[in-house]
Amino acid sequence: MASSMLSLGSTYLLPREISKDKLKLGTSGSNPFLKAKSISRVTMTVAVKPSRFEGITMAPPDPILGVSEAFKADTNEMKLNLGVGAYRTEELQPYVLNVVKKAENLMLERGDNKEYLPIEGLAAFNKATAELLFGAGHPVIKEQRVATIQGLSGTGSLRLAAALIERYFPGAKVVISSPTWGNHKNIFNDAKVPWSEYRYYDPKTIGLDFEGMIADIKEAPEGSFILLHGCAHNPTGIDPTPEQWVKIADVIQEKNHIPFFDVAYQGFASGSLDEDAASVRLFAERGMEFFVAQSYSKNLGLYAERIGAINVVCSSADAATRVKSQLKRIARPMYSNPPVHGARIVANVVGDATMFGEWKAEMEMMAGRIKTVRQELYDSLVSKDKSGKDWSFILKQIGMFSFTGLNKAQSDNMTNKWHVYMTKDGRISLAGLSLAKCEYLADAIIDSYHNVS
């Protein structure tokens, strides 16, 4: 048996006899097998074992990142990508801040190494980011009542906080605005933290449902975590007024809730770091304990550096020390320690008075371009739409996004007919719009709104 088996790697195949005249293998001088009266033909049988991963189903495409993939495949010259929240120049090109380039050159000149950071991240970054958020002279900073650790941008920072909630506040619920950023629910689901929603967007006014928001926060179980967008609410672009923030703080204190801020656009919404941090500072001044996740993707354009932080404001320095120790304990098995490059950029920019001033000027420029595009889009809509519809909600919104009020079918029309790529909830990113294409976008919105139900 062994002599009639043919080995192919590690697979052994048994032959079947066939006549030699059915197989020509060249001349007898060159092929010794022709001397045989019969020759074996090899029949290959491949046994396919079922995959150990057979039970894993295909995940649905990401609703935001999938928009970019569809946009890239479109060859129409008028196409617009208004799905992803990333700043673009008037020429619709990615923008690297000049001050970022200077900070990186400084790192090269100093010969900074690539050694591991501590679990909590770069000390200079942690100091700078907390001071940017609260103000360098704020009591929570002076009294060392803020536990700050560097996180993997806003998403990673939120995820650390979610793990802390799951571990030390078992059963506590996070209450999220309806609608909210698409990844919030994923983060809390992944951390096994239950969540519910509070009313936020009013489709009738395309504005804030403030009464519904307050009522739902009041109805939430005592001690819930209330997730708040510090400025430039994503996806609506609708922010509470300063007076409404005071009322929100009142209700949260009355119900003994814990505020949880997501601050992804400080300085990028209004152009002012201080103005965009006003809501957070209001809660700090009241002596409340709360969480704040930060991101530098938008305001410094460090999208790919994944640089951010989680801050936990505590009632005492001792509590802050203990909270920080547990955040580090969570981070260690999750990603060990954070990347250094983006942290050094932030620390260099904030730590140098000249570069800090240049950064603020560039933020004002970026925020200003978006405000100009927002105004131009509004003017185009008013000029072209003769129906009498009130488009003023566009000017009342803030930040890089505008919630158009278009439904899914209307948003599909925007893409299928007009090649405008956006999320299906009607959100558009004004950061991806140029002044030159405002009229085209206005035509698309008017057509979709009036002709598609």
CSV table of C-alpha atoms in Angstrom, one decimal:
chain,number,residue,atom,x,y,z
A,1,MET,CA,0.0,0.0,0.0
A,2,ALA,CA,2.7,2.5,0.9
A,3,SER,CA,4.5,2.1,-2.4
A,4,SER,CA,1.4,3.0,-4.4
A,5,MET,CA,0.7,6.2,-2.4
A,6,LEU,CA,1.6,9.6,-3.7
A,7,SER,CA,2.5,12.3,-1.1
A,8,LEU,CA,1.6,15.9,-1.8
A,9,GLY,CA,2.9,17.9,1.2
A,10,SER,CA,1.1,16.4,4.2
A,11,THR,CA,-1.8,14.9,2.2
A,12,TYR,CA,-1.7,11.3,1.0
A,13,LEU,CA,-3.8,10.2,-1.9
A,14,LEU,CA,-4.6,6.6,-3.0
A,15,PRO,CA,-4.3,6.0,-6.8
A,16,ARG,CA,-6.8,4.3,-9.1
A,17,GLU,CA,-5.6,2.1,-12.0
A,18,ILE,CA,-6.0,3.4,-15.6
A,19,SER,CA,-4.7,2.3,-19.0
A,20,LYS,CA,-1.4,3.9,-20.0
A,21,ASP,CA,-2.7,4.7,-23.5
A,22,LYS,CA,-5.1,7.2,-22.0
A,23,LEU,CA,-2.2,9.2,-20.6
A,24,LYS,CA,0.7,10.5,-22.8
A,25,LEU,CA,3.7,11.6,-20.9
A,26,GLY,CA,6.2,12.2,-23.7
A,27,THR,CA,8.8,9.9,-25.2
A,28,SER,CA,10.0,6.7,-23.6
A,29,GLY,CA,13.5,8.0,-23.5
A,30,SER,CA,12.5,10.9,-21.4
A,31,ASN,CA,9.8,9.4,-19.2
A,32,PRO,CA,10.6,6.2,-17.3
A,33,PHE,CA,6.9,5.7,-16.5
A,34,LEU,CA,6.2,4.6,-20.1
A,35,LYS,CA,7.9,1.3,-19.4
A,36,ALA,CA,5.2,0.3,-17.0
A,37,LYS,CA,2.2,-1.7,-18.3
A,38,SER,CA,-0.2,0.5,-16.3
A,39,ILE,CA,0.0,3.9,-14.6
A,40,SER,CA,-1.9,5.4,-11.7
A,41,ARG,CA,-4.1,8.5,-12.0
A,42,VAL,CA,-4.3,10.5,-8.8
A,43,THR,CA,-7.8,11.5,-7.7
A,44,MET,CA,-7.5,14.5,-5.3
A,45,THR,CA,-10.2,14.7,-2.6
A,46,VAL,CA,-10.1,17.8,-0.5
A,47,ALA,CA,-11.9,17.6,2.8
A,48,VAL,CA,-13.1,21.0,3.9
A,49,LYS,CA,-13.4,21.3,7.6
A,50,PRO,CA,-16.0,23.8,8.9
A,51,SER,CA,-14.4,27.0,10.2
A,52,ARG,CA,-14.2,27.6,14.0
A,53,PHE,CA,-15.6,31.0,13.1
A,54,GLU,CA,-18.7,29.8,11.3
A,55,GLY,CA,-20.9,31.2,13.9
A,56,ILE,CA,-19.6,34.8,13.5
A,57,THR,CA,-22.0,36.8,11.3
A,58,MET,CA,-21.1,39.7,9.1
A,59,ALA,CA,-21.1,43.0,11.0
A,60,PRO,CA,-23.2,45.8,9.5
A,61,PRO,CA,-21.2,48.6,7.8
A,62,ASP,CA,-20.4,51.7,9.9
A,63,PRO,CA,-23.2,54.2,9.1
A,64,ILE,CA,-20.7,57.1,9.1
A,65,LEU,CA,-17.5,55.6,7.7
A,66,GLY,CA,-19.5,53.7,5.1
A,67,VAL,CA,-20.5,57.1,3.6
A,68,SER,CA,-16.9,57.9,2.7
A,69,GLU,CA,-16.5,54.5,1.0
A,70,ALA,CA,-19.5,55.2,-1.2
A,71,PHE,CA,-18.3,58.7,-1.9
A,72,LYS,CA,-15.0,57.5,-3.1
A,73,ALA,CA,-16.6,55.1,-5.6
A,74,ASP,CA,-18.8,57.9,-7.1
A,75,THR,CA,-17.3,59.4,-10.3
A,76,ASN,CA,-19.6,62.4,-10.5
A,77,GLU,CA,-17.7,65.7,-10.5
A,78,MET,CA,-20.3,67.4,-8.4
A,79,LYS,CA,-20.2,64.9,-5.6
A,80,LEU,CA,-20.0,66.1,-2.0
A,81,ASN,CA,-18.9,64.2,1.1
A,82,LEU,CA,-20.8,65.7,4.0
A,83,GLY,CA,-20.9,62.6,6.1
A,84,VAL,CA,-17.6,62.5,8.1
A,85,GLY,CA,-16.9,65.3,10.6
A,86,ALA,CA,-13.5,66.3,9.4
A,87,TYR,CA,-12.4,69.9,8.5
A,88,ARG,CA,-11.7,70.7,4.9
A,89,THR,CA,-10.3,73.8,3.2
A,90,GLU,CA,-12.3,75.9,0.7
A,91,GLU,CA,-10.7,73.5,-1.9
A,92,LEU,CA,-12.2,70.6,0.1
A,93,GLN,CA,-8.8,69.3,1.0
A,94,PRO,CA,-7.6,68.0,4.5
A,95,TYR,CA,-5.9,70.6,6.5
A,96,VAL,CA,-2.9,70.2,8.8
A,97,LEU,CA,-2.6,73.2,11.1
A,98,ASN,CA,0.6,75.2,10.7
A,99,VAL,CA,1.1,75.2,14.5
A,100,VAL,CA,1.0,71.4,14.4
A,101,LYS,CA,3.8,71.4,11.9
A,102,LYS,CA,5.8,73.7,14.1
A,103,ALA,CA,5.2,71.5,17.1
A,104,GLU,CA,6.4,68.4,15.2
A,105,ASN,CA,9.5,70.2,14.0
A,106,LEU,CA,10.3,71.1,17.6
A,107,MET,CA,10.1,67.4,18.5
A,108,LEU,CA,12.5,66.6,15.7
A,109,GLU,CA,15.0,69.3,16.8
A,110,ARG,CA,14.9,68.1,20.4
A,111,GLY,CA,15.4,64.5,19.3
A,112,ASP,CA,12.4,63.3,21.4
A,113,ASN,CA,12.5,59.5,21.9
A,114,LYS,CA,9.8,56.9,21.4
A,115,GLU,CA,9.9,55.3,24.9
A,116,TYR,CA,6.7,54.0,26.5
A,117,LEU,CA,4.6,56.6,28.3
A,118,PRO,CA,3.3,55.8,31.8
A,119,ILE,CA,-0.2,54.3,31.9
A,120,GLU,CA,-1.8,57.6,32.6
A,121,GLY,CA,0.0,59.3,29.6
A,122,LEU,CA,2.2,62.3,29.2
A,123,ALA,CA,2.3,64.4,32.4
A,124,ALA,CA,2.7,67.7,30.4
A,125,PHE,CA,-0.3,66.8,28.3
A,126,ASN,CA,-2.5,65.9,31.2
A,127,LYS,CA,-1.7,69.2,32.9
A,128,ALA,CA,-2.3,71.2,29.8
A,129,THR,CA,-5.6,69.5,28.9
A,130,ALA,CA,-7.1,69.9,32.4
A,131,GLU,CA,-6.1,73.6,32.4
A,132,LEU,CA,-7.6,74.2,29.0
A,133,LEU,CA,-10.9,72.7,30.1
A,134,PHE,CA,-11.3,74.3,33.5
A,135,GLY,CA,-8.9,77.3,33.4
A,136,ALA,CA,-5.4,77.2,35.0
A,137,GLY,CA,-6.5,79.1,38.1
A,138,HIS,CA,-9.7,77.1,38.7
A,139,PRO,CA,-10.2,75.7,42.3
A,140,VAL,CA,-10.6,72.2,41.0
A,141,ILE,CA,-7.1,72.5,39.5
A,142,LYS,CA,-5.5,74.2,42.4
A,143,GLU,CA,-7.0,71.8,44.9
A,144,GLN,CA,-5.9,68.8,42.8
A,145,ARG,CA,-9.5,67.5,42.6
A,146,VAL,CA,-9.4,66.4,39.0
A,147,ALA,CA,-8.3,62.9,38.0
A,148,THR,CA,-7.0,63.2,34.5
A,149,ILE,CA,-5.5,60.4,32.3
A,150,GLN,CA,-4.7,60.5,28.6
A,151,GLY,CA,-7.1,58.5,26.5
A,152,LEU,CA,-7.4,57.3,22.9
A,153,SER,CA,-9.1,60.4,21.7
A,154,GLY,CA,-12.8,61.0,22.7
A,155,THR,CA,-13.9,57.4,21.9
A,156,GLY,CA,-11.2,55.8,24.1
A,157,SER,CA,-11.8,58.3,26.9
A,158,LEU,CA,-15.5,57.6,26.9
A,159,ARG,CA,-14.8,53.9,27.0
A,160,LEU,CA,-12.5,54.2,30.0
A,161,ALA,CA,-15.3,56.1,31.9
A,162,ALA,CA,-17.8,53.6,30.8
A,163,ALA,CA,-15.7,50.8,32.3
A,164,LEU,CA,-15.3,52.7,35.5
A,165,ILE,CA,-19.1,53.2,35.7
A,166,GLU,CA,-19.7,49.4,35.1
A,167,ARG,CA,-17.2,48.5,37.8
A,168,TYR,CA,-18.0,50.9,40.6
A,169,PHE,CA,-21.6,52.0,39.9
A,170,PRO,CA,-23.3,48.6,39.1
A,171,GLY,CA,-26.7,49.0,37.7
A,172,ALA,CA,-26.4,52.7,37.1
A,173,LYS,CA,-27.9,54.0,33.9
A,174,VAL,CA,-26.4,56.5,31.4
A,175,VAL,CA,-29.1,58.8,30.0
A,176,ILE,CA,-28.2,59.9,26.4
A,177,SER,CA,-29.7,62.7,24.3
A,178,SER,CA,-32.0,61.6,21.4
A,179,PRO,CA,-30.4,61.8,18.9
A,180,THR,CA,-26.7,61.6,19.8
A,181,TRP,CA,-23.3,60.8,18.2
A,182,GLY,CA,-23.6,57.4,16.6
A,183,ASN,CA,-20.8,55.8,18.7
A,184,HIS,CA,-22.1,56.7,22.2
A,185,LYS,CA,-24.6,53.7,22.3
A,186,ASN,CA,-21.9,51.3,21.0
A,187,ILE,CA,-19.5,52.4,23.7
A,188,PHE,CA,-21.9,51.8,26.6
A,189,ASN,CA,-23.3,48.6,25.0
A,190,ASP,CA,-19.7,47.3,24.8
A,191,ALA,CA,-19.0,48.2,28.4
A,192,LYS,CA,-22.3,46.5,29.5
A,193,VAL,CA,-23.6,49.8,30.9
A,194,PRO,CA,-27.4,50.2,30.5
A,195,TRP,CA,-28.6,53.4,28.9
A,196,SER,CA,-31.8,55.2,28.0
A,197,GLU,CA,-32.6,58.5,26.2
A,198,TYR,CA,-33.8,61.9,27.0
A,199,ARG,CA,-35.7,64.1,24.5
A,200,TYR,CA,-33.5,66.7,22.8
A,201,TYR,CA,-34.4,67.3,19.2
A,202,ASP,CA,-37.8,68.7,18.3
A,203,PRO,CA,-38.6,67.9,14.6
A,204,LYS,CA,-41.4,70.4,14.5
A,205,THR,CA,-39.1,73.3,15.3
A,206,ILE,CA,-35.8,71.7,14.2
A,207,GLY,CA,-34.7,73.0,17.6
A,208,LEU,CA,-34.2,72.0,21.2
A,209,ASP,CA,-37.0,70.2,23.0
A,210,PHE,CA,-36.0,71.8,26.3
A,211,GLU,CA,-39.1,71.0,28.2
A,212,GLY,CA,-38.9,67.4,27.1
A,213,MET,CA,-35.2,67.3,28.1
A,214,ILE,CA,-35.8,68.6,31.6
A,215,ALA,CA,-38.8,66.3,32.1
A,216,ASP,CA,-36.8,63.2,31.1
A,217,ILE,CA,-33.8,64.1,33.3
A,218,LYS,CA,-36.2,64.6,36.2
A,219,GLU,CA,-37.8,61.2,35.5
A,220,ALA,CA,-34.4,59.3,35.3
A,221,PRO,CA,-33.6,57.1,38.3
A,222,GLU,CA,-31.8,59.1,41.0
A,223,GLY,CA,-28.0,58.9,40.6
A,224,SER,CA,-28.1,58.3,36.8
A,225,PHE,CA,-25.2,59.5,34.6
A,226,ILE,CA,-26.5,62.3,32.3
A,227,LEU,CA,-24.5,62.4,29.1
A,228,LEU,CA,-24.2,66.0,27.9
A,229,HIS,CA,-22.5,67.5,24.8
A,230,GLY,CA,-20.4,70.4,26.2
A,231,CYS,CA,-20.8,72.4,23.0
A,232,ALA,CA,-21.7,71.9,19.3
A,233,HIS,CA,-24.1,69.0,19.9
A,234,ASN,CA,-23.5,66.2,17.5
A,235,PRO,CA,-25.5,65.5,15.3
A,236,THR,CA,-28.0,68.5,15.6
A,237,GLY,CA,-25.7,71.5,16.2
A,238,ILE,CA,-28.3,72.7,18.7
A,239,ASP,CA,-27.0,73.8,22.0
A,240,PRO,CA,-28.8,75.0,25.1
A,241,THR,CA,-28.6,78.7,25.9
A,242,PRO,CA,-26.6,79.8,29.0
A,243,GLU,CA,-29.8,80.2,30.9
A,244,GLN,CA,-30.9,76.7,29.9
A,245,TRP,CA,-27.6,75.3,31.1
A,246,VAL,CA,-28.3,76.7,34.5
A,247,LYS,CA,-31.7,75.0,34.6
A,248,ILE,CA,-30.1,71.7,33.5
A,249,ALA,CA,-27.5,72.0,36.3
A,250,ASP,CA,-30.3,72.7,38.8
A,251,VAL,CA,-32.3,69.6,37.8
A,252,ILE,CA,-29.2,67.3,37.8
A,253,GLN,CA,-28.3,68.5,41.3
A,254,GLU,CA,-31.8,68.1,42.6
A,255,LYS,CA,-32.0,64.5,41.3
A,256,ASN,CA,-28.5,63.7,42.6
A,257,HIS,CA,-27.4,62.7,39.0
A,258,ILE,CA,-23.8,62.6,37.8
A,259,PRO,CA,-23.1,64.8,34.8
A,260,PHE,CA,-21.0,63.2,32.1
A,261,PHE,CA,-19.7,65.7,29.5
A,262,ASP,CA,-18.4,64.8,26.0
A,263,VAL,CA,-16.3,67.7,24.8
A,264,ALA,CA,-15.2,67.1,21.3
A,265,TYR,CA,-15.2,70.6,19.9
A,266,GLN,CA,-13.7,73.0,22.5
A,267,GLY,CA,-12.5,76.1,20.6
A,268,PHE,CA,-13.8,74.7,17.3
A,269,ALA,CA,-17.5,75.6,17.8
A,270,SER,CA,-17.4,79.3,18.6
A,271,GLY,CA,-13.7,79.9,17.9
A,272,SER,CA,-13.1,80.5,21.7
A,273,LEU,CA,-11.7,77.9,24.1
A,274,ASP,CA,-13.2,79.6,27.0
A,275,GLU,CA,-16.7,80.1,25.5
A,276,ASP,CA,-16.9,76.5,24.5
A,277,ALA,CA,-16.0,75.3,28.0
A,278,ALA,CA,-18.6,77.5,29.7
A,279,SER,CA,-21.0,74.7,30.3
A,280,VAL,CA,-18.4,72.5,32.0
A,281,ARG,CA,-17.1,75.3,34.1
A,282,LEU,CA,-20.6,76.1,35.3
A,283,PHE,CA,-21.0,72.6,36.8
A,284,ALA,CA,-17.5,72.8,38.3
A,285,GLU,CA,-18.3,76.1,40.0
A,286,ARG,CA,-21.2,74.4,41.7
A,287,GLY,CA,-19.0,71.9,43.4
A,288,MET,CA,-20.5,68.9,41.5
A,289,GLU,CA,-18.6,65.7,40.8
A,290,PHE,CA,-18.7,64.7,37.1
A,291,PHE,CA,-16.9,63.2,34.1
A,292,VAL,CA,-15.5,65.0,31.1
A,293,ALA,CA,-14.2,63.3,28.0
A,294,GLN,CA,-12.0,65.4,25.6
A,295,SER,CA,-10.8,65.0,22.1
A,296,TYR,CA,-8.2,67.0,20.0
A,297,SER,CA,-9.3,65.5,16.7
A,298,LYS,CA,-11.2,68.6,15.6
A,299,ASN,CA,-9.7,71.6,17.3
A,300,LEU,CA,-6.1,70.6,16.4
A,301,GLY,CA,-6.9,68.5,13.5
A,302,LEU,CA,-5.2,65.4,15.1
A,303,TYR,CA,-7.7,62.9,13.8
A,304,ALA,CA,-5.3,60.1,13.3
A,305,GLU,CA,-3.2,60.7,16.4
A,306,ARG,CA,-6.0,59.5,18.7
A,307,ILE,CA,-5.3,62.0,21.4
A,308,GLY,CA,-7.8,62.9,24.2
A,309,ALA,CA,-8.4,62.6,27.9
A,310,ILE,CA,-10.9,61.5,30.5
A,311,ASN,CA,-11.2,63.9,33.5
A,312,VAL,CA,-13.1,63.0,36.7
A,313,VAL,CA,-13.9,66.0,38.9
A,314,CYS,CA,-14.0,64.8,42.6
A,315,SER,CA,-15.0,66.4,45.9
A,316,SER,CA,-11.4,65.9,47.3
A,317,ALA,CA,-7.9,65.4,46.2
A,318,ASP,CA,-7.9,62.0,48.0
A,319,ALA,CA,-10.9,60.9,46.0
A,320,ALA,CA,-9.2,62.1,42.7
A,321,THR,CA,-6.1,60.1,43.5
A,322,ARG,CA,-8.1,56.9,44.1
A,323,VAL,CA,-10.2,57.4,40.9
A,324,LYS,CA,-7.1,58.0,38.9
A,325,SER,CA,-5.5,54.8,40.2
A,326,GLN,CA,-8.6,52.8,39.1
A,327,LEU,CA,-8.7,54.5,35.6
A,328,LYS,CA,-5.0,53.4,35.2
A,329,ARG,CA,-6.0,49.9,36.4
A,330,ILE,CA,-8.7,49.7,33.7
A,331,ALA,CA,-6.3,51.1,31.0
A,332,ARG,CA,-3.5,48.7,31.6
A,333,PRO,CA,-5.1,45.5,30.3
A,334,MET,CA,-7.1,47.5,27.6
A,335,TYR,CA,-4.2,49.2,25.8
A,336,SER,CA,-1.3,49.3,28.3
A,337,ASN,CA,-0.4,52.9,27.7
A,338,PRO,CA,-1.3,55.7,25.2
A,339,PRO,CA,0.6,57.0,22.1
A,340,VAL,CA,3.1,59.8,22.6
A,341,HIS,CA,3.1,61.8,19.4
A,342,GLY,CA,-0.2,63.6,19.6
A,343,ALA,CA,0.3,64.2,23.3
A,344,ARG,CA,3.6,65.9,22.7
A,345,ILE,CA,2.0,68.1,20.0
A,346,VAL,CA,-0.7,69.3,22.4
A,347,ALA,CA,1.7,69.8,25.2
A,348,ASN,CA,4.1,71.8,23.0
A,349,VAL,CA,1.4,74.0,21.5
A,350,VAL,CA,-0.2,74.8,24.9
A,351,GLY,CA,3.1,75.2,26.7
A,352,ASP,CA,4.5,77.8,24.3
A,353,ALA,CA,2.9,81.2,24.4
A,354,THR,CA,3.6,82.0,20.8
A,355,MET,CA,2.4,78.7,19.4
A,356,PHE,CA,-0.7,78.8,21.7
A,357,GLY,CA,-1.6,82.2,20.2
A,358,GLU,CA,-1.1,80.8,16.7
A,359,TRP,CA,-3.4,77.9,17.5
A,360,LYS,CA,-6.2,80.1,18.8
A,361,ALA,CA,-5.9,82.1,15.6
A,362,GLU,CA,-6.1,79.0,13.4
A,363,MET,CA,-9.1,77.7,15.4
A,364,GLU,CA,-10.9,81.1,14.8
A,365,MET,CA,-10.1,80.7,11.1
A,366,MET,CA,-11.5,77.2,10.9
A,367,ALA,CA,-14.6,78.1,13.0
A,368,GLY,CA,-15.0,81.3,10.9
A,369,ARG,CA,-14.9,79.4,7.6
A,370,ILE,CA,-17.7,77.1,8.8
A,371,LYS,CA,-19.8,80.0,10.0
A,372,THR,CA,-19.3,81.7,6.6
A,373,VAL,CA,-20.4,78.5,4.7
A,374,ARG,CA,-23.4,78.2,7.1
A,375,GLN,CA,-24.5,81.7,6.3
A,376,GLU,CA,-24.0,81.2,2.5
A,377,LEU,CA,-26.0,78.0,2.6
A,378,TYR,CA,-28.8,79.8,4.4
A,379,ASP,CA,-28.8,82.7,1.9
A,380,SER,CA,-28.9,80.3,-1.0
A,381,LEU,CA,-31.8,78.4,0.5
A,382,VAL,CA,-33.8,81.6,1.1
A,383,SER,CA,-33.0,82.9,-2.3
A,384,LYS,CA,-34.0,79.8,-4.2
A,385,ASP,CA,-36.9,78.4,-2.2
A,386,LYS,CA,-40.1,80.3,-2.9
A,387,SER,CA,-42.3,78.2,-0.7
A,388,GLY,CA,-42.0,80.4,2.4
A,389,LYS,CA,-40.3,77.7,4.5
A,390,ASP,CA,-38.3,79.1,7.4
A,391,TRP,CA,-34.7,78.0,7.1
A,392,SER,CA,-33.4,80.1,10.0
A,393,PHE,CA,-32.7,77.0,12.1
A,394,ILE,CA,-29.5,76.6,10.0
A,395,LEU,CA,-28.2,79.8,11.5
A,396,LYS,CA,-29.2,78.9,15.0
A,397,GLN,CA,-27.2,75.7,15.0
A,398,ILE,CA,-23.4,75.8,15.8
A,399,GLY,CA,-20.3,73.9,15.0
A,400,MET,CA,-19.4,71.8,12.0
A,401,PHE,CA,-22.8,70.0,11.7
A,402,SER,CA,-26.3,71.1,10.6
A,403,PHE,CA,-29.3,68.9,11.2
A,404,THR,CA,-31.4,69.6,8.0
A,405,GLY,CA,-34.6,68.0,9.1
A,406,LEU,CA,-34.5,65.7,6.1
A,407,ASN,CA,-35.8,62.1,6.6
A,408,LYS,CA,-34.2,58.9,5.4
A,409,ALA,CA,-36.0,58.9,2.0
A,410,GLN,CA,-35.1,62.5,1.5
A,411,SER,CA,-31.5,61.9,2.5
A,412,ASP,CA,-31.4,59.0,0.0
A,413,ASN,CA,-32.5,61.3,-2.7
A,414,MET,CA,-29.7,63.7,-1.8
A,415,THR,CA,-27.3,60.9,-2.5
A,416,ASN,CA,-28.9,59.0,-5.3
A,417,LYS,CA,-29.9,62.0,-7.4
A,418,TRP,CA,-27.6,64.8,-6.3
A,419,HIS,CA,-24.4,62.8,-5.2
A,420,VAL,CA,-24.5,64.4,-1.8
A,421,TYR,CA,-23.2,61.9,0.7
A,422,MET,CA,-24.6,62.3,4.3
A,423,THR,CA,-25.8,60.3,7.2
A,424,LYS,CA,-29.4,59.0,6.9
A,425,ASP,CA,-30.6,61.0,9.9
A,426,GLY,CA,-30.3,64.2,7.8
A,427,ARG,CA,-27.0,65.5,9.3
A,428,ILE,CA,-24.6,67.3,7.0
A,429,SER,CA,-21.0,68.3,7.9
A,430,LEU,CA,-20.6,71.9,6.9
A,431,ALA,CA,-16.8,71.4,7.3
A,432,GLY,CA,-16.9,69.4,4.1
A,433,LEU,CA,-18.7,72.2,2.1
A,434,SER,CA,-17.2,75.0,0.1
A,435,LEU,CA,-18.7,78.4,-0.7
A,436,ALA,CA,-18.6,77.4,-4.4
A,437,LYS,CA,-20.9,74.5,-3.8
A,438,CYS,CA,-23.5,76.1,-1.5
A,439,GLU,CA,-25.9,76.8,-4.3
A,440,TYR,CA,-25.7,73.3,-5.6
A,441,LEU,CA,-26.4,71.9,-2.1
A,442,ALA,CA,-29.3,74.3,-1.6
A,443,ASP,CA,-30.8,73.0,-4.9
A,444,ALA,CA,-30.4,69.4,-3.6
A,445,ILE,CA,-32.0,70.2,-0.2
A,446,ILE,CA,-34.9,72.1,-1.7
A,447,ASP,CA,-35.6,69.3,-4.2
A,448,SER,CA,-35.4,66.6,-1.6
A,449,TYR,CA,-37.5,68.4,1.0
A,450,HIS,CA,-40.3,69.4,-1.4
A,451,ASN,CA,-40.4,66.5,-3.8
A,452,VAL,CA,-39.7,63.5,-1.7
A,453,SER,CA,-41.9,62.5,1.2
